[in-house]
């Protein structure tokens, strides 16, 4: 019959100690492992390896284009670094992977060699988050536009359905992502900036290439800002964004909603 935990050692603390050991952090867990065929530290190392491999495989699924760009060996090292510096915070691993862009940025040589890699990782994370969320199925009420006048425009605000993600990059990461996804690589100007809006619709994943003024208007709307706070450049994108149905409603019309 195994030893019971001392009164000051709760199951939660034991789990924390074990998690720390998996991340190569100081931990008294070795003292809690009964003597067996292998030394305690060797047993923990087996768990560490399996733990890192399992989470690395999840990162491969979330970031296939990042892996395609840097290659298997480099991605394996990148994934290991991410696992050890971004500990798993919950038992559910289905949403693991956030912040790989920051892990890339923390490695100057990699960021310098592939300057667009962090933004490509951001794009893939947004796409993965959208893919795991319920599809957006809220058609814009176009009939409300008949109440719109130039005088009332500044007081209006637009509702953005969640989740909606925006990305602004100095590099053509959307084009790079599309080429790798389609397995159709061609010459591209790596100094071409790109912006995108990402939403999951019932029939497709929308990754819409646009201008920074469009993403700025969506972010303003997500913060519940009014159109009176939008710049002229942002307002020039309003009609196109409405037509693309990136908004789900309009508020502030004088005749009621």
PDB file of C-alpha atoms in Angstrom:
ATOM      1  CA  UNK A   1       0.000   0.000   0.000  1.00  0.00           C
ATOM      2  CA  UNK A   2       1.483   3.351  -1.067  1.00  0.00           C
ATOM      3  CA  UNK A   3       2.392   6.144   1.296  1.00  0.00           C
ATOM      4  CA  UNK A   4      -0.224   8.818   1.917  1.00  0.00           C
ATOM      5  CA  UNK A   5       0.597  12.421   1.213  1.00  0.00           C
ATOM      6  CA  UNK A   6       1.676  14.459   4.233  1.00  0.00           C
ATOM      7  CA  UNK A   7      -0.909  16.907   5.463  1.00  0.00           C
ATOM      8  CA  UNK A   8       0.933  19.885   4.006  1.00  0.00           C
ATOM      9  CA  UNK A   9       1.221  18.256   0.575  1.00  0.00           C
ATOM     10  CA  UNK A  10      -2.027  18.506  -1.333  1.00  0.00           C
ATOM     11  CA  UNK A  11      -2.739  16.795  -4.634  1.00  0.00           C
ATOM     12  CA  UNK A  12      -2.711  20.204  -6.301  1.00  0.00           C
ATOM     13  CA  UNK A  13       0.791  20.913  -5.014  1.00  0.00           C
ATOM     14  CA  UNK A  14       1.975  17.496  -6.173  1.00  0.00           C
ATOM     15  CA  UNK A  15       0.618  18.224  -9.650  1.00  0.00           C
ATOM     16  CA  UNK A  16       2.362  21.593  -9.690  1.00  0.00           C
ATOM     17  CA  UNK A  17       5.651  20.003  -8.685  1.00  0.00           C
ATOM     18  CA  UNK A  18       5.320  17.398 -11.420  1.00  0.00           C
ATOM     19  CA  UNK A  19       4.512  20.080 -14.030  1.00  0.00           C
ATOM     20  CA  UNK A  20       7.544  22.071 -12.931  1.00  0.00           C
ATOM     21  CA  UNK A  21       9.767  19.029 -13.342  1.00  0.00           C
ATOM     22  CA  UNK A  22       8.436  18.483 -16.866  1.00  0.00           C
ATOM     23  CA  UNK A  23       9.524  22.018 -17.715  1.00  0.00           C
ATOM     24  CA  UNK A  24      13.021  21.460 -16.257  1.00  0.00           C
ATOM     25  CA  UNK A  25      12.258  23.708 -13.308  1.00  0.00           C
ATOM     26  CA  UNK A  26      13.433  22.900  -9.753  1.00  0.00           C
ATOM     27  CA  UNK A  27      11.012  20.505  -8.124  1.00  0.00           C
ATOM     28  CA  UNK A  28      10.931  18.104  -5.144  1.00  0.00           C
ATOM     29  CA  UNK A  29       8.961  15.581  -7.217  1.00  0.00           C
ATOM     30  CA  UNK A  30      11.898  13.150  -7.409  1.00  0.00           C
ATOM     31  CA  UNK A  31      11.530  12.486  -3.707  1.00  0.00           C
ATOM     32  CA  UNK A  32       7.910  11.489  -4.303  1.00  0.00           C
ATOM     33  CA  UNK A  33       8.707   8.788  -6.847  1.00  0.00           C
ATOM     34  CA  UNK A  34       9.190   5.390  -5.275  1.00  0.00           C
ATOM     35  CA  UNK A  35      12.393   3.531  -6.013  1.00  0.00           C
ATOM     36  CA  UNK A  36      11.960   1.201  -8.935  1.00  0.00           C
ATOM     37  CA  UNK A  37      13.754  -0.183 -11.945  1.00  0.00           C
ATOM     38  CA  UNK A  38      14.872   3.277 -13.094  1.00  0.00           C
ATOM     39  CA  UNK A  39      16.155   6.253 -11.106  1.00  0.00           C
ATOM     40  CA  UNK A  40      13.503   8.864 -10.353  1.00  0.00           C
ATOM     41  CA  UNK A  41      15.137  11.504 -12.576  1.00  0.00           C
ATOM     42  CA  UNK A  42      15.253   9.074 -15.485  1.00  0.00           C
ATOM     43  CA  UNK A  43      11.543   8.347 -15.097  1.00  0.00           C
ATOM     44  CA  UNK A  44      10.795  12.062 -15.087  1.00  0.00           C
ATOM     45  CA  UNK A  45      12.914  12.486 -18.222  1.00  0.00           C
ATOM     46  CA  UNK A  46      10.765   9.891 -19.999  1.00  0.00           C
ATOM     47  CA  UNK A  47       7.670  11.885 -19.071  1.00  0.00           C
ATOM     48  CA  UNK A  48       9.387  15.087 -20.195  1.00  0.00           C
ATOM     49  CA  UNK A  49      10.190  13.687 -23.615  1.00  0.00           C
ATOM     50  CA  UNK A  50       6.672  12.353 -24.148  1.00  0.00           C
ATOM     51  CA  UNK A  51       5.224  15.635 -22.881  1.00  0.00           C
ATOM     52  CA  UNK A  52       7.341  17.749 -25.246  1.00  0.00           C
ATOM     53  CA  UNK A  53       6.705  15.454 -28.215  1.00  0.00           C
ATOM     54  CA  UNK A  54       2.937  15.493 -27.632  1.00  0.00           C
ATOM     55  CA  UNK A  55       2.695  19.282 -27.472  1.00  0.00           C
ATOM     56  CA  UNK A  56       5.113  19.660 -30.391  1.00  0.00           C
ATOM     57  CA  UNK A  57       2.792  17.523 -32.509  1.00  0.00           C
ATOM     58  CA  UNK A  58      -0.068  19.883 -31.646  1.00  0.00           C
ATOM     59  CA  UNK A  59       2.056  22.849 -32.726  1.00  0.00           C
ATOM     60  CA  UNK A  60       2.708  21.108 -36.041  1.00  0.00           C
ATOM     61  CA  UNK A  61      -1.041  20.914 -36.650  1.00  0.00           C
ATOM     62  CA  UNK A  62      -1.623  24.551 -35.707  1.00  0.00           C
ATOM     63  CA  UNK A  63       1.381  25.947 -37.603  1.00  0.00           C
ATOM     64  CA  UNK A  64       1.873  23.847 -40.764  1.00  0.00           C
ATOM     65  CA  UNK A  65       3.021  26.814 -42.867  1.00  0.00           C
ATOM     66  CA  UNK A  66       5.576  27.922 -40.292  1.00  0.00           C
ATOM     67  CA  UNK A  67       6.950  24.374 -40.306  1.00  0.00           C
ATOM     68  CA  UNK A  68       7.006  24.330 -44.121  1.00  0.00           C
ATOM     69  CA  UNK A  69       9.049  27.545 -44.181  1.00  0.00           C
ATOM     70  CA  UNK A  70      11.711  26.611 -41.608  1.00  0.00           C
ATOM     71  CA  UNK A  71      11.868  22.840 -42.107  1.00  0.00           C
ATOM     72  CA  UNK A  72      11.299  19.946 -39.742  1.00  0.00           C
ATOM     73  CA  UNK A  73      14.514  20.190 -37.725  1.00  0.00           C
ATOM     74  CA  UNK A  74      14.258  23.919 -37.066  1.00  0.00           C
ATOM     75  CA  UNK A  75      10.559  23.653 -36.248  1.00  0.00           C
ATOM     76  CA  UNK A  76      11.253  20.831 -33.797  1.00  0.00           C
ATOM     77  CA  UNK A  77      13.728  23.039 -31.928  1.00  0.00           C
ATOM     78  CA  UNK A  78      11.321  25.977 -32.059  1.00  0.00           C
ATOM     79  CA  UNK A  79       8.468  23.843 -30.740  1.00  0.00           C
ATOM     80  CA  UNK A  80      10.609  22.489 -27.906  1.00  0.00           C
ATOM     81  CA  UNK A  81      11.577  26.015 -26.897  1.00  0.00           C
ATOM     82  CA  UNK A  82       7.939  27.083 -26.960  1.00  0.00           C
ATOM     83  CA  UNK A  83       6.757  24.131 -24.870  1.00  0.00           C
ATOM     84  CA  UNK A  84       9.372  24.791 -22.198  1.00  0.00           C
ATOM     85  CA  UNK A  85       8.765  28.546 -22.029  1.00  0.00           C
ATOM     86  CA  UNK A  86       4.963  28.528 -22.456  1.00  0.00           C
ATOM     87  CA  UNK A  87       3.744  25.901 -19.957  1.00  0.00           C
ATOM     88  CA  UNK A  88       0.447  24.162 -20.517  1.00  0.00           C
ATOM     89  CA  UNK A  89      -2.022  25.840 -18.169  1.00  0.00           C
ATOM     90  CA  UNK A  90      -4.888  23.329 -18.371  1.00  0.00           C
ATOM     91  CA  UNK A  91      -5.585  19.690 -19.063  1.00  0.00           C
ATOM     92  CA  UNK A  92      -7.314  20.414 -22.385  1.00  0.00           C
ATOM     93  CA  UNK A  93      -4.611  20.617 -25.077  1.00  0.00           C
ATOM     94  CA  UNK A  94      -6.991  21.350 -27.970  1.00  0.00           C
ATOM     95  CA  UNK A  95      -6.309  25.103 -27.716  1.00  0.00           C
ATOM     96  CA  UNK A  96      -2.589  24.891 -27.033  1.00  0.00           C
ATOM     97  CA  UNK A  97      -0.218  26.910 -29.186  1.00  0.00           C
ATOM     98  CA  UNK A  98      -0.821  30.576 -28.464  1.00  0.00           C
ATOM     99  CA  UNK A  99       2.226  32.823 -28.573  1.00  0.00           C
ATOM    100  CA  UNK A 100       4.510  30.953 -30.959  1.00  0.00           C
ATOM    101  CA  UNK A 101       5.041  34.324 -32.653  1.00  0.00           C
ATOM    102  CA  UNK A 102       6.581  35.586 -29.395  1.00  0.00           C
ATOM    103  CA  UNK A 103       8.823  32.540 -29.175  1.00  0.00           C
ATOM    104  CA  UNK A 104      10.014  33.316 -32.707  1.00  0.00           C
ATOM    105  CA  UNK A 105      10.635  36.964 -31.796  1.00  0.00           C
ATOM    106  CA  UNK A 106      12.689  35.843 -28.787  1.00  0.00           C
ATOM    107  CA  UNK A 107      15.193  34.184 -31.129  1.00  0.00           C
ATOM    108  CA  UNK A 108      16.957  37.043 -32.972  1.00  0.00           C
ATOM    109  CA  UNK A 109      18.796  34.818 -35.451  1.00  0.00           C
ATOM    110  CA  UNK A 110      15.591  33.121 -36.600  1.00  0.00           C
ATOM    111  CA  UNK A 111      13.647  36.393 -36.700  1.00  0.00           C
ATOM    112  CA  UNK A 112      16.416  37.967 -38.765  1.00  0.00           C
ATOM    113  CA  UNK A 113      16.713  35.014 -41.152  1.00  0.00           C
ATOM    114  CA  UNK A 114      12.945  34.830 -41.752  1.00  0.00           C
ATOM    115  CA  UNK A 115      11.584  38.283 -40.831  1.00  0.00           C
ATOM    116  CA  UNK A 116       7.997  37.455 -41.791  1.00  0.00           C
ATOM    117  CA  UNK A 117       7.855  34.219 -39.745  1.00  0.00           C
ATOM    118  CA  UNK A 118       6.345  35.721 -36.578  1.00  0.00           C
ATOM    119  CA  UNK A 119       3.515  37.342 -38.550  1.00  0.00           C
ATOM    120  CA  UNK A 120       2.905  34.093 -40.415  1.00  0.00           C
ATOM    121  CA  UNK A 121       2.582  32.398 -37.017  1.00  0.00           C
ATOM    122  CA  UNK A 122       0.119  35.087 -35.889  1.00  0.00           C
ATOM    123  CA  UNK A 123      -1.977  34.466 -38.993  1.00  0.00           C
ATOM    124  CA  UNK A 124      -2.026  30.701 -38.469  1.00  0.00           C
ATOM    125  CA  UNK A 125      -2.985  31.124 -34.809  1.00  0.00           C
ATOM    126  CA  UNK A 126      -5.908  33.398 -35.741  1.00  0.00           C
ATOM    127  CA  UNK A 127      -7.061  30.890 -38.358  1.00  0.00           C
ATOM    128  CA  UNK A 128      -6.845  28.042 -35.847  1.00  0.00           C
ATOM    129  CA  UNK A 129      -8.800  30.031 -33.240  1.00  0.00           C
ATOM    130  CA  UNK A 130     -11.486  30.854 -35.804  1.00  0.00           C
ATOM    131  CA  UNK A 131     -11.640  27.217 -36.906  1.00  0.00           C
ATOM    132  CA  UNK A 132     -12.366  26.086 -33.335  1.00  0.00           C
ATOM    133  CA  UNK A 133     -15.059  28.716 -32.790  1.00  0.00           C
ATOM    134  CA  UNK A 134     -18.705  28.517 -33.877  1.00  0.00           C
ATOM    135  CA  UNK A 135     -19.264  29.742 -37.418  1.00  0.00           C
ATOM    136  CA  UNK A 136     -20.479  33.323 -37.756  1.00  0.00           C
ATOM    137  CA  UNK A 137     -23.952  33.336 -39.284  1.00  0.00           C
ATOM    138  CA  UNK A 138     -25.304  36.836 -38.645  1.00  0.00           C
ATOM    139  CA  UNK A 139     -26.257  38.516 -41.948  1.00  0.00           C
ATOM    140  CA  UNK A 140     -25.964  42.286 -41.939  1.00  0.00           C
ATOM    141  CA  UNK A 141     -29.372  44.059 -41.841  1.00  0.00           C
ATOM    142  CA  UNK A 142     -29.018  45.976 -45.112  1.00  0.00           C
ATOM    143  CA  UNK A 143     -32.548  47.370 -44.738  1.00  0.00           C
ATOM    144  CA  UNK A 144     -31.289  49.636 -41.940  1.00  0.00           C
ATOM    145  CA  UNK A 145     -29.085  51.503 -44.393  1.00  0.00           C
ATOM    146  CA  UNK A 146     -32.158  53.230 -45.787  1.00  0.00           C
ATOM    147  CA  UNK A 147     -32.266  55.257 -42.555  1.00  0.00           C
ATOM    148  CA  UNK A 148     -28.668  56.379 -42.939  1.00  0.00           C
ATOM    149  CA  UNK A 149     -27.941  60.063 -43.625  1.00  0.00           C
ATOM    150  CA  UNK A 150     -24.755  62.089 -43.757  1.00  0.00           C
ATOM    151  CA  UNK A 151     -25.849  63.936 -40.613  1.00  0.00           C
ATOM    152  CA  UNK A 152     -26.393  60.762 -38.559  1.00  0.00           C
ATOM    153  CA  UNK A 153     -23.271  58.945 -39.792  1.00  0.00           C
ATOM    154  CA  UNK A 154     -20.860  60.207 -37.076  1.00  0.00           C
ATOM    155  CA  UNK A 155     -23.054  58.891 -34.228  1.00  0.00           C
ATOM    156  CA  UNK A 156     -23.406  55.401 -35.621  1.00  0.00           C
ATOM    157  CA  UNK A 157     -21.449  52.376 -34.473  1.00  0.00           C
ATOM    158  CA  UNK A 158     -21.035  48.997 -36.114  1.00  0.00           C
ATOM    159  CA  UNK A 159     -21.191  45.622 -34.408  1.00  0.00           C
ATOM    160  CA  UNK A 160     -18.478  43.097 -35.252  1.00  0.00           C
ATOM    161  CA  UNK A 161     -19.409  39.438 -34.647  1.00  0.00           C
ATOM    162  CA  UNK A 162     -17.039  37.383 -32.553  1.00  0.00           C
ATOM    163  CA  UNK A 163     -14.599  35.964 -33.163  1.00  0.00           C
ATOM    164  CA  UNK A 164     -13.208  38.298 -35.819  1.00  0.00           C
ATOM    165  CA  UNK A 165      -9.438  38.676 -36.124  1.00  0.00           C
ATOM    166  CA  UNK A 166      -7.389  41.384 -37.842  1.00  0.00           C
ATOM    167  CA  UNK A 167      -3.758  41.229 -38.897  1.00  0.00           C
ATOM    168  CA  UNK A 168      -1.476  43.950 -40.241  1.00  0.00           C
ATOM    169  CA  UNK A 169       1.931  42.844 -41.479  1.00  0.00           C
ATOM    170  CA  UNK A 170       4.877  44.506 -43.155  1.00  0.00           C
ATOM    171  CA  UNK A 171       5.178  41.327 -45.205  1.00  0.00           C
ATOM    172  CA  UNK A 172       2.913  39.415 -47.634  1.00  0.00           C
ATOM    173  CA  UNK A 173       2.127  36.697 -45.087  1.00  0.00           C
ATOM    174  CA  UNK A 174      -1.388  36.073 -46.379  1.00  0.00           C
ATOM    175  CA  UNK A 175      -0.032  35.406 -49.859  1.00  0.00           C
ATOM    176  CA  UNK A 176       2.697  33.184 -48.401  1.00  0.00           C
ATOM    177  CA  UNK A 177       0.130  31.274 -46.347  1.00  0.00           C
ATOM    178  CA  UNK A 178      -2.094  30.817 -49.403  1.00  0.00           C
ATOM    179  CA  UNK A 179       0.765  29.601 -51.623  1.00  0.00           C
ATOM    180  CA  UNK A 180       1.897  27.032 -49.068  1.00  0.00           C
ATOM    181  CA  UNK A 181      -1.672  25.916 -48.383  1.00  0.00           C
ATOM    182  CA  UNK A 182      -2.355  25.515 -52.107  1.00  0.00           C
ATOM    183  CA  UNK A 183       1.111  24.003 -52.724  1.00  0.00           C
ATOM    184  CA  UNK A 184       1.648  26.535 -55.484  1.00  0.00           C
ATOM    185  CA  UNK A 185       4.803  28.550 -54.849  1.00  0.00           C
ATOM    186  CA  UNK A 186       5.693  31.479 -57.062  1.00  0.00           C
ATOM    187  CA  UNK A 187       7.881  34.585 -56.922  1.00  0.00           C
ATOM    188  CA  UNK A 188       6.686  37.246 -54.509  1.00  0.00           C
ATOM    189  CA  UNK A 189       7.858  40.635 -53.264  1.00  0.00           C
ATOM    190  CA  UNK A 190       8.676  40.067 -49.598  1.00  0.00           C
ATOM    191  CA  UNK A 191       8.575  43.810 -48.941  1.00  0.00           C
ATOM    192  CA  UNK A 192       4.881  44.043 -49.836  1.00  0.00           C
ATOM    193  CA  UNK A 193       2.771  44.776 -46.750  1.00  0.00           C
ATOM    194  CA  UNK A 194      -0.544  42.970 -46.323  1.00  0.00           C
ATOM    195  CA  UNK A 195      -3.506  43.196 -43.973  1.00  0.00           C
ATOM    196  CA  UNK A 196      -6.275  40.665 -43.454  1.00  0.00           C
ATOM    197  CA  UNK A 197      -9.581  40.056 -41.727  1.00  0.00           C
ATOM    198  CA  UNK A 198     -10.283  36.488 -40.571  1.00  0.00           C
ATOM    199  CA  UNK A 199     -13.723  35.042 -39.884  1.00  0.00           C
ATOM    200  CA  UNK A 200     -15.210  31.579 -39.989  1.00  0.00           C
ATOM    201  CA  UNK A 201     -18.456  31.496 -41.943  1.00  0.00           C
ATOM    202  CA  UNK A 202     -20.824  28.500 -42.210  1.00  0.00           C
ATOM    203  CA  UNK A 203     -19.505  27.587 -45.651  1.00  0.00           C
ATOM    204  CA  UNK A 204     -15.878  28.705 -45.522  1.00  0.00           C
ATOM    205  CA  UNK A 205     -12.965  30.210 -43.645  1.00  0.00           C
ATOM    206  CA  UNK A 206     -12.647  33.821 -44.796  1.00  0.00           C
ATOM    207  CA  UNK A 207      -9.114  35.239 -44.933  1.00  0.00           C
ATOM    208  CA  UNK A 208      -9.731  38.518 -46.720  1.00  0.00           C
ATOM    209  CA  UNK A 209      -6.747  40.564 -47.887  1.00  0.00           C
ATOM    210  CA  UNK A 210      -7.391  44.266 -47.401  1.00  0.00           C
ATOM    211  CA  UNK A 211      -5.859  47.585 -46.309  1.00  0.00           C
ATOM    212  CA  UNK A 212      -4.757  48.746 -42.833  1.00  0.00           C
ATOM    213  CA  UNK A 213      -7.574  51.309 -42.897  1.00  0.00           C
ATOM    214  CA  UNK A 214     -10.097  48.450 -43.083  1.00  0.00           C
ATOM    215  CA  UNK A 215      -8.617  46.555 -40.149  1.00  0.00           C
ATOM    216  CA  UNK A 216      -8.424  49.842 -38.240  1.00  0.00           C
ATOM    217  CA  UNK A 217     -12.164  50.402 -38.749  1.00  0.00           C
ATOM    218  CA  UNK A 218     -12.963  46.895 -37.549  1.00  0.00           C
ATOM    219  CA  UNK A 219     -10.785  47.349 -34.456  1.00  0.00           C
ATOM    220  CA  UNK A 220     -12.465  50.691 -33.749  1.00  0.00           C
ATOM    221  CA  UNK A 221     -15.853  48.999 -34.016  1.00  0.00           C
ATOM    222  CA  UNK A 222     -14.742  46.140 -31.752  1.00  0.00           C
ATOM    223  CA  UNK A 223     -13.906  48.799 -29.149  1.00  0.00           C
ATOM    224  CA  UNK A 224     -17.429  50.217 -29.611  1.00  0.00           C
ATOM    225  CA  UNK A 225     -16.145  53.387 -31.202  1.00  0.00           C
ATOM    226  CA  UNK A 226     -18.430  55.492 -33.397  1.00  0.00           C
ATOM    227  CA  UNK A 227     -17.954  56.313 -37.056  1.00  0.00           C
ATOM    228  CA  UNK A 228     -17.352  59.906 -35.973  1.00  0.00           C
ATOM    229  CA  UNK A 229     -14.031  58.668 -34.563  1.00  0.00           C
ATOM    230  CA  UNK A 230     -12.988  57.036 -37.846  1.00  0.00           C
ATOM    231  CA  UNK A 231     -10.474  58.626 -40.192  1.00  0.00           C
ATOM    232  CA  UNK A 232     -11.336  59.474 -43.800  1.00  0.00           C
ATOM    233  CA  UNK A 233      -9.269  56.473 -44.939  1.00  0.00           C
ATOM    234  CA  UNK A 234     -11.238  54.175 -42.642  1.00  0.00           C
ATOM    235  CA  UNK A 235     -14.558  55.543 -43.882  1.00  0.00           C
ATOM    236  CA  UNK A 236     -13.589  54.861 -47.505  1.00  0.00           C
ATOM    237  CA  UNK A 237     -13.496  51.155 -46.573  1.00  0.00           C
ATOM    238  CA  UNK A 238     -16.904  51.190 -44.891  1.00  0.00           C
ATOM    239  CA  UNK A 239     -18.990  50.267 -47.927  1.00  0.00           C
ATOM    240  CA  UNK A 240     -16.725  47.377 -48.927  1.00  0.00           C
ATOM    241  CA  UNK A 241     -16.612  45.978 -45.391  1.00  0.00           C
ATOM    242  CA  UNK A 242     -20.400  46.127 -45.145  1.00  0.00           C
ATOM    243  CA  UNK A 243     -20.752  44.385 -48.515  1.00  0.00           C
ATOM    244  CA  UNK A 244     -18.355  41.671 -47.356  1.00  0.00           C
ATOM    245  CA  UNK A 245     -20.568  41.304 -44.252  1.00  0.00           C
ATOM    246  CA  UNK A 246     -17.827  41.723 -41.689  1.00  0.00           C
ATOM    247  CA  UNK A 247     -20.347  43.591 -39.539  1.00  0.00           C
ATOM    248  CA  UNK A 248     -23.476  42.043 -38.051  1.00  0.00           C
ATOM    249  CA  UNK A 249     -25.444  45.151 -37.080  1.00  0.00           C
ATOM    250  CA  UNK A 250     -25.499  48.952 -37.000  1.00  0.00           C
ATOM    251  CA  UNK A 251     -26.452  50.972 -33.917  1.00  0.00           C
ATOM    252  CA  UNK A 252     -27.430  54.568 -33.256  1.00  0.00           C
ATOM    253  CA  UNK A 253     -30.007  55.098 -35.973  1.00  0.00           C
ATOM    254  CA  UNK A 254     -32.538  57.738 -34.891  1.00  0.00           C
ATOM    255  CA  UNK A 255     -35.635  55.821 -36.016  1.00  0.00           C
ATOM    256  CA  UNK A 256     -34.937  52.781 -33.845  1.00  0.00           C
ATOM    257  CA  UNK A 257     -33.363  49.462 -34.625  1.00  0.00           C
TER     258      UNK A 257
END
